[in-house]
CSV table of C-alpha atoms and ligand atoms in Angstrom, one decimal:
chain,number,residue,atom,x,y,z
R,1227,MET,CA,-0.6,10.9,21.0
R,1228,ASP,CA,-1.5,7.2,20.7
R,1229,ARG,CA,0.9,4.4,21.3
R,1230,ILE,CA,0.5,0.7,20.9
R,1231,ARG,CA,1.6,-1.5,23.8
R,1232,ILE,CA,2.4,-5.2,23.1
R,1233,THR,CA,3.1,-7.7,25.7
R,1234,GLY,CA,5.0,-10.5,23.9
R,1235,GLY,CA,4.8,-14.2,24.3
R,1236,ASN,CA,1.5,-15.4,23.0
R,1237,GLU,CA,0.9,-17.6,20.0
R,1238,LEU,CA,-1.7,-16.5,17.5
R,1239,HIS,CA,-4.8,-18.7,16.9
R,1240,GLY,CA,-8.0,-17.9,15.1
R,1241,ILE,CA,-9.2,-15.9,12.1
R,1242,ILE,CA,-8.0,-12.6,10.8
R,1243,PRO,CA,-10.2,-10.9,8.2
R,1244,ILE,CA,-8.1,-9.2,5.5
R,1245,SER,CA,-9.2,-5.8,4.4
R,1246,GLY,CA,-9.5,-4.2,1.0
R,1247,ALA,CA,-6.1,-3.1,-0.3
R,1248,LYS,CA,-5.1,0.5,0.5
R,1249,ASN,CA,-2.9,0.6,-2.5
R,1250,ALA,CA,-5.8,-0.4,-4.8
R,1251,ALA,CA,-8.4,1.8,-3.1
R,1252,LEU,CA,-6.4,5.0,-3.5
R,1253,PRO,CA,-6.0,4.9,-7.3
R,1254,LEU,CA,-9.6,3.5,-7.7
R,1255,MET,CA,-10.9,6.5,-5.7
R,1256,ILE,CA,-8.8,8.9,-7.9
R,1257,ALA,CA,-10.3,7.3,-11.0
R,1258,SER,CA,-13.7,8.7,-10.0
R,1259,LEU,CA,-12.4,12.1,-11.2
R,1260,LEU,CA,-12.5,10.8,-14.7
R,1261,THR,CA,-16.3,10.6,-14.9
R,1262,ASP,CA,-19.3,12.8,-14.1
R,1263,ASP,CA,-21.2,9.6,-13.2
R,1264,THR,CA,-21.1,7.7,-9.9
R,1265,LEU,CA,-18.3,5.3,-9.2
R,1266,THR,CA,-19.2,2.9,-6.3
R,1267,LEU,CA,-16.3,1.1,-4.6
R,1268,GLU,CA,-17.0,-1.8,-2.3
R,1269,ASN,CA,-14.6,-3.3,0.3
R,1270,VAL,CA,-12.9,0.1,0.9
R,1271,PRO,CA,-10.7,-0.1,4.1
R,1272,HIS,CA,-11.2,2.4,6.9
R,1273,LEU,CA,-7.8,4.0,7.0
R,1274,ALA,CA,-6.3,7.4,7.6
R,1275,ASP,CA,-5.0,7.5,4.0
R,1276,VAL,CA,-8.5,6.8,2.6
R,1277,GLU,CA,-10.0,9.6,4.8
R,1278,GLN,CA,-7.3,12.0,3.6
R,1279,LEU,CA,-8.0,11.2,-0.1
R,1280,ILE,CA,-11.7,11.7,0.5
R,1281,ARG,CA,-10.9,15.3,1.6
R,1282,ILE,CA,-8.7,15.8,-1.4
R,1283,LEU,CA,-11.3,14.5,-3.9
R,1284,GLY,CA,-14.0,16.6,-2.1
R,1285,ASN,CA,-11.8,19.6,-2.8
R,1286,HIS,CA,-11.9,18.9,-6.5
R,1287,GLY,CA,-15.7,18.7,-6.5
R,1288,ALA,CA,-16.5,15.1,-5.7
R,1289,ASP,CA,-19.6,14.4,-3.8
R,1290,ILE,CA,-18.8,11.4,-1.6
R,1291,SER,CA,-21.2,9.3,0.5
R,1292,VAL,CA,-20.2,6.4,2.7
R,1293,ASN,CA,-22.8,3.7,2.6
R,1294,GLY,CA,-24.8,3.7,5.8
R,1295,ARG,CA,-25.0,0.0,5.6
R,1296,ARG,CA,-21.6,-1.4,6.5
R,1297,GLU,CA,-20.7,-4.6,4.7
R,1298,ARG,CA,-20.0,-7.4,7.3
R,1299,GLN,CA,-16.9,-9.2,6.4
R,1300,GLY,CA,-15.9,-11.8,9.0
R,1301,GLU,CA,-15.3,-9.8,12.2
R,1302,SER,CA,-14.3,-6.7,10.4
R,1303,TYR,CA,-16.2,-4.1,8.4
R,1304,ALA,CA,-15.6,-3.0,4.9
R,1305,ARG,CA,-17.2,0.2,3.5
R,1306,THR,CA,-19.0,0.9,0.3
R,1307,ILE,CA,-18.3,4.4,-0.9
R,1308,HIS,CA,-20.0,6.3,-3.7
R,1309,PHE,CA,-18.0,9.0,-5.6
R,1310,THR,CA,-19.7,11.4,-7.9
R,1311,CYS,CA,-17.8,14.2,-9.5
R,1312,ARG,CA,-20.3,16.0,-11.8
R,1313,ASN,CA,-18.0,19.0,-12.2
R,1314,ILE,CA,-14.4,19.5,-11.4
R,1315,VAL,CA,-14.6,22.7,-9.4
R,1316,ASP,CA,-10.9,23.1,-8.7
R,1317,THR,CA,-8.0,21.7,-10.7
R,1318,THR,CA,-5.4,22.6,-8.0
R,1319,ALA,CA,-4.3,20.0,-5.4
R,1320,PRO,CA,-2.7,22.2,-2.7
R,1321,TYR,CA,0.4,21.5,-0.7
R,1322,GLU,CA,-1.5,21.3,2.6
R,1323,LEU,CA,-3.3,18.2,1.3
R,1324,VAL,CA,-0.8,16.6,-1.0
R,1325,SER,CA,2.1,16.8,1.4
R,1326,LYS,CA,0.3,14.4,3.8
R,1327,MET,CA,0.1,11.5,1.3
R,1328,ARG,CA,2.2,10.9,-1.8
R,1329,ALA,CA,-0.6,9.1,-3.7
R,1330,SER,CA,-2.7,12.2,-3.8
R,1331,PHE,CA,-0.3,13.5,-6.4
R,1332,TRP,CA,-1.9,11.0,-8.7
R,1333,VAL,CA,-4.9,13.2,-9.2
R,1334,ILE,CA,-2.8,14.9,-11.9
R,1335,GLY,CA,-3.7,12.2,-14.4
R,1336,PRO,CA,-7.5,12.4,-14.3
R,1337,LEU,CA,-7.5,16.2,-13.9
R,1338,LEU,CA,-5.3,16.6,-16.9
R,1339,ALA,CA,-7.3,14.1,-19.0
R,1340,ARG,CA,-10.8,15.5,-18.1
R,1341,GLU,CA,-10.1,19.2,-17.6
R,1342,GLY,CA,-7.0,19.7,-19.8
R,1343,ARG,CA,-5.1,21.2,-16.8
R,1344,ALA,CA,-3.9,20.5,-13.4
R,1345,ARG,CA,-1.8,22.3,-10.7
R,1346,VAL,CA,-0.6,19.8,-8.2
R,1347,SER,CA,1.8,20.2,-5.4
R,1348,LEU,CA,4.9,18.1,-5.4
R,1349,PRO,CA,4.2,15.2,-3.0
R,1350,GLY,CA,5.1,14.2,0.5
R,1351,GLY,CA,4.3,10.8,2.1
R,1352,CYS,CA,6.5,8.3,3.9
R,1353,ALA,CA,10.1,9.4,4.3
R,1354,ILE,CA,11.6,6.4,2.5
R,1355,GLY,CA,13.9,8.0,0.0
R,1356,THR,CA,13.8,10.8,-2.4
R,1357,ARG,CA,10.8,9.5,-4.4
R,1358,PRO,CA,11.0,11.8,-7.4
R,1359,VAL,CA,8.3,12.5,-9.9
R,1360,ASP,CA,10.3,12.5,-13.2
R,1361,LEU,CA,8.6,9.4,-14.5
R,1362,PHE,CA,5.2,11.0,-14.1
R,1363,ILE,CA,6.3,14.1,-15.9
R,1364,GLU,CA,7.9,12.2,-18.8
R,1365,GLY,CA,4.9,9.9,-19.2
R,1366,LEU,CA,2.4,12.8,-19.3
R,1367,ALA,CA,4.7,14.8,-21.6
R,1368,ALA,CA,4.7,11.8,-24.0
R,1369,LEU,CA,0.9,12.3,-24.1
R,1370,GLY,CA,1.4,15.9,-25.3
R,1371,ALA,CA,1.1,17.6,-21.9
R,1372,ASN,CA,3.1,20.8,-21.3
R,1373,ILE,CA,4.6,20.6,-17.8
R,1374,GLU,CA,6.2,23.3,-15.8
R,1375,ILE,CA,7.5,23.3,-12.2
R,1376,ASP,CA,6.9,26.5,-10.3
R,1377,SER,CA,7.1,27.2,-6.5
R,1378,GLY,CA,6.7,23.6,-5.5
R,1379,TYR,CA,3.9,22.9,-7.9
R,1380,ILE,CA,3.6,21.1,-11.2
R,1381,ASN,CA,1.5,23.0,-13.7
R,1382,ALA,CA,0.3,20.7,-16.4
R,1383,THR,CA,-1.7,21.6,-19.5
R,1384,ALA,CA,-3.0,19.3,-22.3
R,1385,PRO,CA,-2.9,20.4,-25.9
R,1386,THR,CA,-6.1,22.0,-27.3
R,1387,GLY,CA,-8.4,19.1,-28.1
R,1388,GLY,CA,-6.9,16.9,-25.3
R,1389,LEU,CA,-4.1,14.5,-24.6
R,1390,ILE,CA,-2.8,12.5,-27.5
R,1391,GLY,CA,-2.2,8.7,-27.4
R,1392,ALA,CA,1.5,7.8,-27.7
R,1393,ARG,CA,4.0,5.0,-27.1
R,1394,TYR,CA,6.1,5.4,-24.0
R,1395,VAL,CA,8.5,3.1,-22.3
R,1396,PHE,CA,9.2,3.8,-18.7
R,1397,PRO,CA,13.0,3.7,-17.9
R,1398,LYS,CA,12.2,2.3,-14.5
R,1399,VAL,CA,9.1,0.5,-13.1
R,1400,SER,CA,6.8,2.8,-11.1
R,1401,VAL,CA,3.5,1.8,-9.7
R,1402,GLY,CA,2.2,5.3,-9.4
R,1403,ALA,CA,3.4,6.5,-12.8
R,1404,THR,CA,1.8,3.5,-14.4
R,1405,HIS,CA,-1.5,4.2,-12.6
R,1406,VAL,CA,-1.4,7.9,-13.7
R,1407,MET,CA,-0.5,7.3,-17.3
R,1408,MET,CA,-3.1,4.6,-17.6
R,1409,MET,CA,-5.8,6.9,-16.2
R,1410,ALA,CA,-4.7,9.9,-18.3
R,1411,ALA,CA,-4.6,7.8,-21.5
R,1412,THR,CA,-8.2,6.5,-21.1
R,1413,LEU,CA,-9.6,9.9,-22.3
R,1414,ALA,CA,-6.7,10.7,-24.8
R,1415,ASN,CA,-7.2,10.8,-28.5
R,1416,GLY,CA,-5.9,7.6,-30.1
R,1417,THR,CA,-4.0,4.7,-28.6
R,1418,THR,CA,-1.4,4.7,-25.9
R,1419,THR,CA,1.1,1.9,-25.3
R,1420,ILE,CA,2.9,1.9,-21.9
R,1421,GLY,CA,6.1,-0.2,-21.9
R,1422,ASN,CA,7.9,-1.4,-18.8
R,1423,ALA,CA,4.7,-0.9,-16.9
R,1424,ALA,CA,4.3,-2.0,-13.3
R,1425,ARG,CA,2.6,-5.4,-13.1
R,1426,GLU,CA,1.3,-5.1,-9.5
R,1427,PRO,CA,-2.2,-6.6,-8.8
R,1428,GLU,CA,-3.3,-3.1,-7.9
R,1429,VAL,CA,-2.6,-2.0,-11.5
R,1430,VAL,CA,-4.8,-4.8,-12.8
R,1431,ASP,CA,-7.5,-3.9,-10.3
R,1432,LEU,CA,-7.5,-0.3,-11.6
R,1433,ALA,CA,-7.5,-1.5,-15.2
R,1434,ASN,CA,-10.5,-3.7,-14.5
R,1435,CYS,CA,-12.4,-0.8,-12.9
R,1436,LEU,CA,-11.5,1.6,-15.7
R,1437,ASN,CA,-12.8,-1.0,-18.2
R,1438,ALA,CA,-16.0,-1.4,-16.2
R,1439,MET,CA,-16.3,2.4,-16.6
R,1440,GLY,CA,-16.1,2.0,-20.4
R,1441,ALA,CA,-12.3,2.4,-20.9
R,1442,LYS,CA,-10.4,0.1,-23.3
R,1443,VAL,CA,-7.4,-1.1,-21.4
R,1444,THR,CA,-5.6,-4.4,-22.3
R,1445,GLY,CA,-2.4,-6.0,-21.0
R,1446,ALA,CA,-2.6,-4.9,-17.4
R,1447,GLY,CA,-0.6,-7.4,-15.3
R,1448,THR,CA,2.0,-7.6,-18.1
R,1449,SER,CA,4.8,-5.1,-18.8
R,1450,THR,CA,3.0,-3.7,-21.8
R,1451,ILE,CA,-0.4,-2.0,-21.4
R,1452,THR,CA,-2.4,-0.7,-24.3
R,1453,ILE,CA,-5.1,1.9,-23.8
R,1454,GLU,CA,-7.4,2.9,-26.6
R,1455,GLY,CA,-8.8,6.4,-25.8
R,1456,VAL,CA,-12.5,7.0,-25.5
R,1457,THR,CA,-14.4,10.2,-25.4
R,1458,SER,CA,-16.0,9.7,-22.0
R,1459,LEU,CA,-16.3,7.2,-19.1
R,1460,SER,CA,-19.3,6.2,-17.2
R,1461,GLY,CA,-19.9,5.2,-13.6
R,1462,ALA,CA,-19.4,1.6,-12.4
R,1463,ARG,CA,-19.5,-0.6,-9.3
R,1464,HIS,CA,-16.2,-2.2,-8.4
R,1465,ARG,CA,-14.9,-4.3,-5.4
R,1466,VAL,CA,-11.4,-3.4,-4.1
R,1467,LEU,CA,-9.1,-6.5,-4.2
R,1468,PRO,CA,-7.8,-7.9,-0.9
R,1469,ASP,CA,-4.7,-6.3,0.7
R,1470,ARG,CA,-1.7,-8.5,-0.1
R,1471,ILE,CA,0.6,-6.5,2.2
R,1472,GLU,CA,-1.8,-6.9,5.1
R,1473,THR,CA,-2.0,-10.6,4.2
R,1474,GLY,CA,1.8,-11.0,4.2
R,1475,THR,CA,2.2,-9.0,7.4
R,1476,TYR,CA,-0.2,-11.2,9.4
R,1477,ALA,CA,1.3,-14.3,7.8
R,1478,MET,CA,4.7,-13.2,9.1
R,1479,ALA,CA,3.2,-12.4,12.5
R,1480,VAL,CA,2.0,-16.0,12.7
R,1481,ALA,CA,5.3,-17.4,11.5
R,1482,MET,CA,7.0,-15.3,14.2
R,1483,THR,CA,4.8,-16.3,17.2
R,1484,GLY,CA,3.8,-19.8,16.1
R,1485,GLY,CA,0.1,-20.8,16.1
R,1486,ASP,CA,-2.6,-21.4,13.5
R,1487,VAL,CA,-4.5,-18.7,11.8
R,1488,ILE,CA,-6.9,-18.4,8.9
R,1489,LEU,CA,-6.4,-15.2,6.9
R,1490,GLU,CA,-9.9,-14.7,5.6
R,1491,GLY,CA,-11.0,-13.1,2.4
R,1492,THR,CA,-7.6,-13.0,0.7
R,1493,ASP,CA,-5.9,-14.7,-2.1
R,1494,ALA,CA,-2.5,-16.5,-2.0
R,1495,SER,CA,-1.9,-15.8,-5.7
R,1496,LEU,CA,-1.5,-12.1,-4.9
R,1497,LEU,CA,1.8,-12.7,-3.0
R,1498,ASP,CA,3.3,-16.0,-4.1
R,1499,THR,CA,6.9,-14.8,-3.7
R,1500,ALA,CA,6.4,-13.5,-0.2
R,1501,LEU,CA,4.5,-16.6,0.9
R,1502,GLU,CA,7.3,-18.8,-0.5
R,1503,ALA,CA,9.8,-16.9,1.7
R,1504,ILE,CA,7.6,-17.4,4.7
R,1505,ARG,CA,7.3,-21.1,4.0
R,1506,ARG,CA,11.1,-21.4,3.7
R,1507,ALA,CA,11.3,-19.8,7.1
R,1508,GLY,CA,9.4,-22.7,8.5
R,1509,ALA,CA,5.6,-21.9,8.4
R,1510,GLU,CA,3.1,-24.0,6.6
R,1511,ILE,CA,0.8,-22.1,4.3
R,1512,THR,CA,-2.1,-23.6,2.5
R,1513,PRO,CA,-5.0,-22.1,0.6
R,1514,THR,CA,-8.4,-22.6,2.1
R,1515,GLU,CA,-11.9,-22.0,0.8
R,1516,THR,CA,-12.1,-18.6,2.4
R,1517,GLY,CA,-8.4,-17.5,2.3
R,1518,ILE,CA,-5.1,-18.8,3.5
R,1519,ARG,CA,-4.1,-20.9,6.6
R,1520,VAL,CA,-0.8,-20.1,8.2
R,1521,TYR,CA,0.6,-22.6,10.7
R,1522,ARG,CA,3.8,-23.0,12.6
R,1523,ASN,CA,4.3,-25.3,15.5
R,1524,GLY,CA,7.4,-26.5,17.2
R,1525,GLY,CA,10.2,-25.9,14.7
R,1526,GLY,CA,12.2,-22.7,14.9
R,1527,ILE,CA,12.5,-19.9,12.3
R,1528,LYS,CA,15.0,-20.6,9.5
R,1529,PRO,CA,17.1,-17.9,8.0
R,1530,VAL,CA,16.0,-16.9,4.5
R,1531,ASP,CA,17.6,-14.3,2.2
R,1532,VAL,CA,15.3,-12.0,0.2
R,1533,VAL,CA,15.8,-9.3,-2.4
R,1534,THR,CA,12.9,-6.8,-3.0
R,1535,ASP,CA,11.8,-6.3,-6.5
R,1536,PRO,CA,8.8,-5.0,-8.5
R,1537,PHE,CA,5.9,-7.5,-8.7
R,1538,PRO,CA,6.0,-10.5,-9.0
R,1539,GLY,CA,9.2,-10.2,-6.9
R,1540,PHE,CA,9.3,-9.9,-3.1
R,1541,PRO,CA,7.4,-6.6,-2.2
R,1542,THR,CA,9.4,-3.8,-0.7
R,1543,ASP,CA,6.3,-3.2,1.4
R,1544,LEU,CA,6.9,-6.5,3.3
R,1545,GLN,CA,10.7,-6.0,3.7
R,1546,ALA,CA,10.6,-4.5,7.2
R,1547,GLN,CA,8.1,-7.1,8.4
R,1548,PHE,CA,10.3,-9.9,7.0
R,1549,MET,CA,13.3,-8.4,8.8
R,1550,GLY,CA,11.3,-8.5,12.0
R,1551,LEU,CA,10.7,-12.2,11.5
R,1552,MET,CA,14.4,-12.8,10.6
R,1553,THR,CA,15.6,-11.2,13.9
R,1554,ARG,CA,14.5,-14.5,15.6
R,1555,SER,CA,15.8,-16.9,13.0
R,1556,ASN,CA,18.3,-19.6,14.0
R,1557,GLY,CA,21.0,-18.4,11.6
R,1558,VAL,CA,22.1,-15.5,9.4
R,1559,SER,CA,20.0,-14.0,6.7
R,1560,HIS,CA,20.4,-11.1,4.3
R,1561,ILE,CA,17.7,-8.7,3.0
R,1562,THR,CA,18.5,-6.5,0.1
R,1563,GLU,CA,16.3,-3.5,-0.7
R,1564,THR,CA,16.3,-2.5,-4.4
R,1565,ILE,CA,13.3,-0.2,-4.7
R,1566,PHE,CA,13.8,2.6,-2.2
R,1567,GLU,CA,17.2,3.8,-1.1
R,1568,ASN,CA,16.3,4.8,2.5
R,1569,ARG,CA,14.0,2.0,3.7
R,1570,PHE,CA,16.0,0.7,6.6
R,1571,MET,CA,14.9,3.1,9.3
R,1572,HIS,CA,13.3,0.2,11.3
R,1573,VAL,CA,16.8,-1.3,11.8
R,1574,GLN,CA,17.8,0.9,14.7
R,1575,GLU,CA,14.4,0.4,16.3
R,1576,LEU,CA,14.6,-3.4,16.0
R,1577,ALA,CA,18.0,-3.1,17.5
R,1578,ARG,CA,16.4,-1.6,20.6
R,1579,LEU,CA,14.6,-4.8,21.1
R,1580,GLY,CA,17.8,-6.8,20.9
R,1581,ALA,CA,18.0,-7.6,17.2
R,1582,ARG,CA,21.5,-7.9,15.7
R,1583,ILE,CA,21.5,-6.3,12.3
R,1584,THR,CA,24.3,-4.7,10.3
R,1585,LEU,CA,23.8,-2.6,7.2
R,1586,SER,CA,26.1,-2.5,4.2
R,1587,GLY,CA,24.7,-0.3,1.5
R,1588,GLN,CA,21.3,-1.7,0.5
R,1589,THR,CA,21.8,-5.0,2.2
R,1590,ALA,CA,21.0,-5.8,5.8
R,1591,LYS,CA,22.7,-8.8,7.5
R,1592,ILE,CA,20.5,-10.2,10.3
R,1593,GLU,CA,22.0,-12.5,12.8
R,1594,GLY,CA,19.1,-14.3,14.5
R,1595,VAL,CA,19.0,-14.1,18.3
R,1596,PRO,CA,17.2,-16.5,20.7
R,1597,ARG,CA,15.3,-13.8,22.4
R,1598,LEU,CA,14.1,-10.2,22.0
R,1599,LYS,CA,13.3,-7.9,25.0
R,1600,GLY,CA,10.5,-5.4,25.0
R,1601,ALA,CA,11.4,-1.7,24.9
R,1602,PRO,CA,9.9,1.7,23.8
R,1603,VAL,CA,10.4,2.1,20.0
R,1604,MET,CA,9.3,4.6,17.4
R,1605,ALA,CA,7.4,4.0,14.2
R,1606,THR,CA,9.2,5.7,11.3
R,1607,ASP,CA,7.0,4.8,8.4
R,1608,LEU,CA,4.0,2.8,7.6
R,1609,ARG,CA,5.5,-0.6,7.0
R,1610,ALA,CA,8.4,-0.2,9.3
R,1611,SER,CA,6.0,0.4,12.2
R,1612,VAL,CA,4.3,-2.9,11.8
R,1613,SER,CA,7.7,-4.7,11.8
R,1614,LEU,CA,8.1,-3.4,15.4
R,1615,VAL,CA,4.7,-4.9,16.2
R,1616,ILE,CA,5.7,-8.3,14.8
R,1617,ALA,CA,8.9,-8.2,16.9
R,1618,GLY,CA,7.0,-7.0,19.9
R,1619,LEU,CA,4.7,-10.1,19.7
R,1620,VAL,CA,7.6,-12.3,20.7
R,1621,ALA,CA,9.7,-9.9,22.8
R,1622,GLU,CA,9.8,-10.6,26.5
R,1623,GLY,CA,7.8,-8.0,28.5
R,1624,ASP,CA,6.3,-4.8,27.0
R,1625,THR,CA,7.1,-3.1,23.7
R,1626,THR,CA,5.5,0.3,23.3
R,1627,VAL,CA,5.4,1.7,19.7
R,1628,SER,CA,5.0,5.4,19.5
R,1629,ARG,CA,3.9,7.5,16.5
R,1630,VAL,CA,1.3,5.0,15.6
R,1631,TYR,CA,-0.3,7.4,13.1
R,1632,HIS,CA,2.0,5.7,10.6
R,1633,LEU,CA,0.2,2.4,11.4
R,1634,ASP,CA,-3.2,4.0,11.1
R,1635,ARG,CA,-2.4,5.1,7.6
R,1636,GLY,CA,-2.4,1.5,6.3
R,1637,PHE,CA,-3.5,-1.1,8.9
R,1638,GLU,CA,-7.2,-1.3,9.7
R,1639,ARG,CA,-8.1,-2.4,13.3
R,1640,LEU,CA,-4.7,-3.9,13.9
R,1641,GLU,CA,-5.0,-4.2,17.6
R,1642,GLU,CA,-8.4,-5.8,17.3
R,1643,LYS,CA,-7.3,-8.3,14.7
R,1644,LEU,CA,-4.3,-9.4,16.8
R,1645,THR,CA,-6.1,-9.4,20.1
R,1646,ARG,CA,-8.9,-11.6,18.8
R,1647,CYS,CA,-6.2,-14.2,18.0
R,1648,GLY,CA,-4.7,-14.2,21.5
R,1649,ALA,CA,-2.1,-11.4,21.4
R,1650,ILE,CA,-1.9,-8.8,24.1
R,1651,VAL,CA,-2.0,-5.6,22.2
R,1652,GLU,CA,-3.6,-2.3,23.3
R,1653,ARG,CA,-3.8,1.3,22.2
R,1654,VAL,CA,-2.7,3.7,24.9
R,1655,THR,CA,-3.8,7.3,24.6
R,1656,ASP,CA,-1.8,9.8,26.7
Y,2419,LIG,C1,3.7,2.4,-4.6
Y,2419,LIG,C2,3.0,1.9,-3.3
Y,2419,LIG,C3,4.1,1.7,-2.2
Y,2419,LIG,C4,5.1,0.7,-2.6
Y,2419,LIG,C5,5.7,1.2,-4.0
Y,2419,LIG,C6,6.7,0.1,-4.6
Y,2419,LIG,C7,0.8,3.0,-3.3
Y,2419,LIG,C8,-0.1,4.0,-2.8
Y,2419,LIG,N1,2.1,3.0,-2.9
Y,2419,LIG,O1,4.3,3.6,-4.3
Y,2419,LIG,O2,3.4,1.2,-1.0
Y,2419,LIG,O3,6.2,0.7,-1.7
Y,2419,LIG,O4,4.6,1.4,-4.9
Y,2419,LIG,O5,6.0,-1.1,-4.7
Y,2419,LIG,O6,0.5,2.2,-4.2
Y,2419,LIG,N2,10.5,6.7,-8.9
Y,2419,LIG,C9,11.2,7.6,-9.7
Y,2419,LIG,N3,10.6,8.6,-10.4
Y,2419,LIG,C10,9.2,8.7,-10.4
Y,2419,LIG,C11,8.5,7.8,-9.6
Y,2419,LIG,C12,9.1,6.8,-8.9
Y,2419,LIG,O7,12.5,7.5,-9.7
Y,2419,LIG,O8,8.7,9.6,-11.0
Y,2419,LIG,C13,11.2,5.7,-8.2
Y,2419,LIG,C14,10.9,5.7,-6.7
Y,2419,LIG,O9,11.7,6.6,-6.0
Y,2419,LIG,C15,11.2,4.3,-6.3
Y,2419,LIG,C16,10.7,3.5,-7.5
Y,2419,LIG,O10,10.6,4.4,-8.6
Y,2419,LIG,O11,12.6,4.1,-6.1
Y,2419,LIG,C17,9.4,2.8,-7.3
Y,2419,LIG,O12,8.5,3.7,-6.9
Y,2419,LIG,P1,6.9,3.6,-7.3
Y,2419,LIG,O13,6.6,2.3,-7.8
Y,2419,LIG,O14,6.6,4.8,-8.1
Y,2419,LIG,O15,6.2,3.8,-5.8
Y,2419,LIG,P2,4.9,4.5,-5.5
Y,2419,LIG,O16,3.9,4.3,-6.7
Y,2419,LIG,O17,5.1,5.8,-4.9
């Protein structure tokens, strides 16, 4: 099994191209099930989660071709992928496929809207809490779906004549449930209003793509989204927005090591809150013509408290990385996780590198230390794994991160991007 070995101590200098957002690409790919026409997505990152979803969509009948011509983007490559689902050949998403990635559960929305039925396994994915599906069920039931749970599967059926537009207010903000309800409502009869909707940029990206396909979605990016149902959707061409989590991760890596890096092809407005926290920690961050410049020289890392929150708050997907950064601050910081109840598994691994962190409920207290020391550590989930890489970049000696399949789910060419900026990072295959 692959491991990543990092030899700490080097600053980062250079250019890091930012990939298309995994969390936008996945729902956009799923939206291709809503039409019998071709949906073309540009700037799709090459990640294990994307490959897994390609298999799942293929199982439902999608014909998928990856453009032979790879789109050059800085030193990285983005892919253009065409999805054509003329007929849905199977409305079941089996356990073997769904258990590997939670987002594949989201096919329930388009299948139900287009075919009137879906049988979808209850999801798996990162082990970061219980992650129930009650909000999906309540949202789809509000559109008239009949939903039963049987042997680990959700069986959903639409009323004769299709889903019916409705007003539904989510009791809690959920990105996935917002995506699913928005997709399902595009083909419903009448108008749907989603209250307390997620406001994440990836929701806006999906709404823009759905509108390019002929849907009538307004209000995405606010907490109230209105969808006027249409009878069918067409194909479209859409470019996946830049990955704000990858952007924030590399910004934190530069803040950690010191140096001067341009994050190319990204947009600071996608992650204002996180960038502000990194600035307060001591890095300079300025927008450039092609992206963002992150710079830290001389001064140490200052302690900064953060609390995760739905967008536009500090993203839970950057919590582990920020904790990695705070392990080397010159004071005491606190990080509170409010989205997932079990998202501190990186704490004990960071401790193996010499970090001093104590947990009290959902809050971690991080006492900055002057040095970390390399050690073998284990990736526990996607974002946690990259926090270990960030810490490893400044730890003395070698840090070896095992179970890197977690990293491969969400970070495209991580070793290459860091190595080009002067880090010593290599993949070791046993
Ligand atoms: C998405 C992101 C993930 C990110 C998360 C929060 C993708 C592919 N994944 O995950 O990277 O960490 O948003 O920003 O985009 N919940 C319920 N019932 C439900 C659904 C969710 O209680 O039916 C809870 C979850 O357990 C969690 C909270 O709602 O506590 C937010 O989860 P949600 O926004 O749904 O996360 P995902 O869409 O799974």
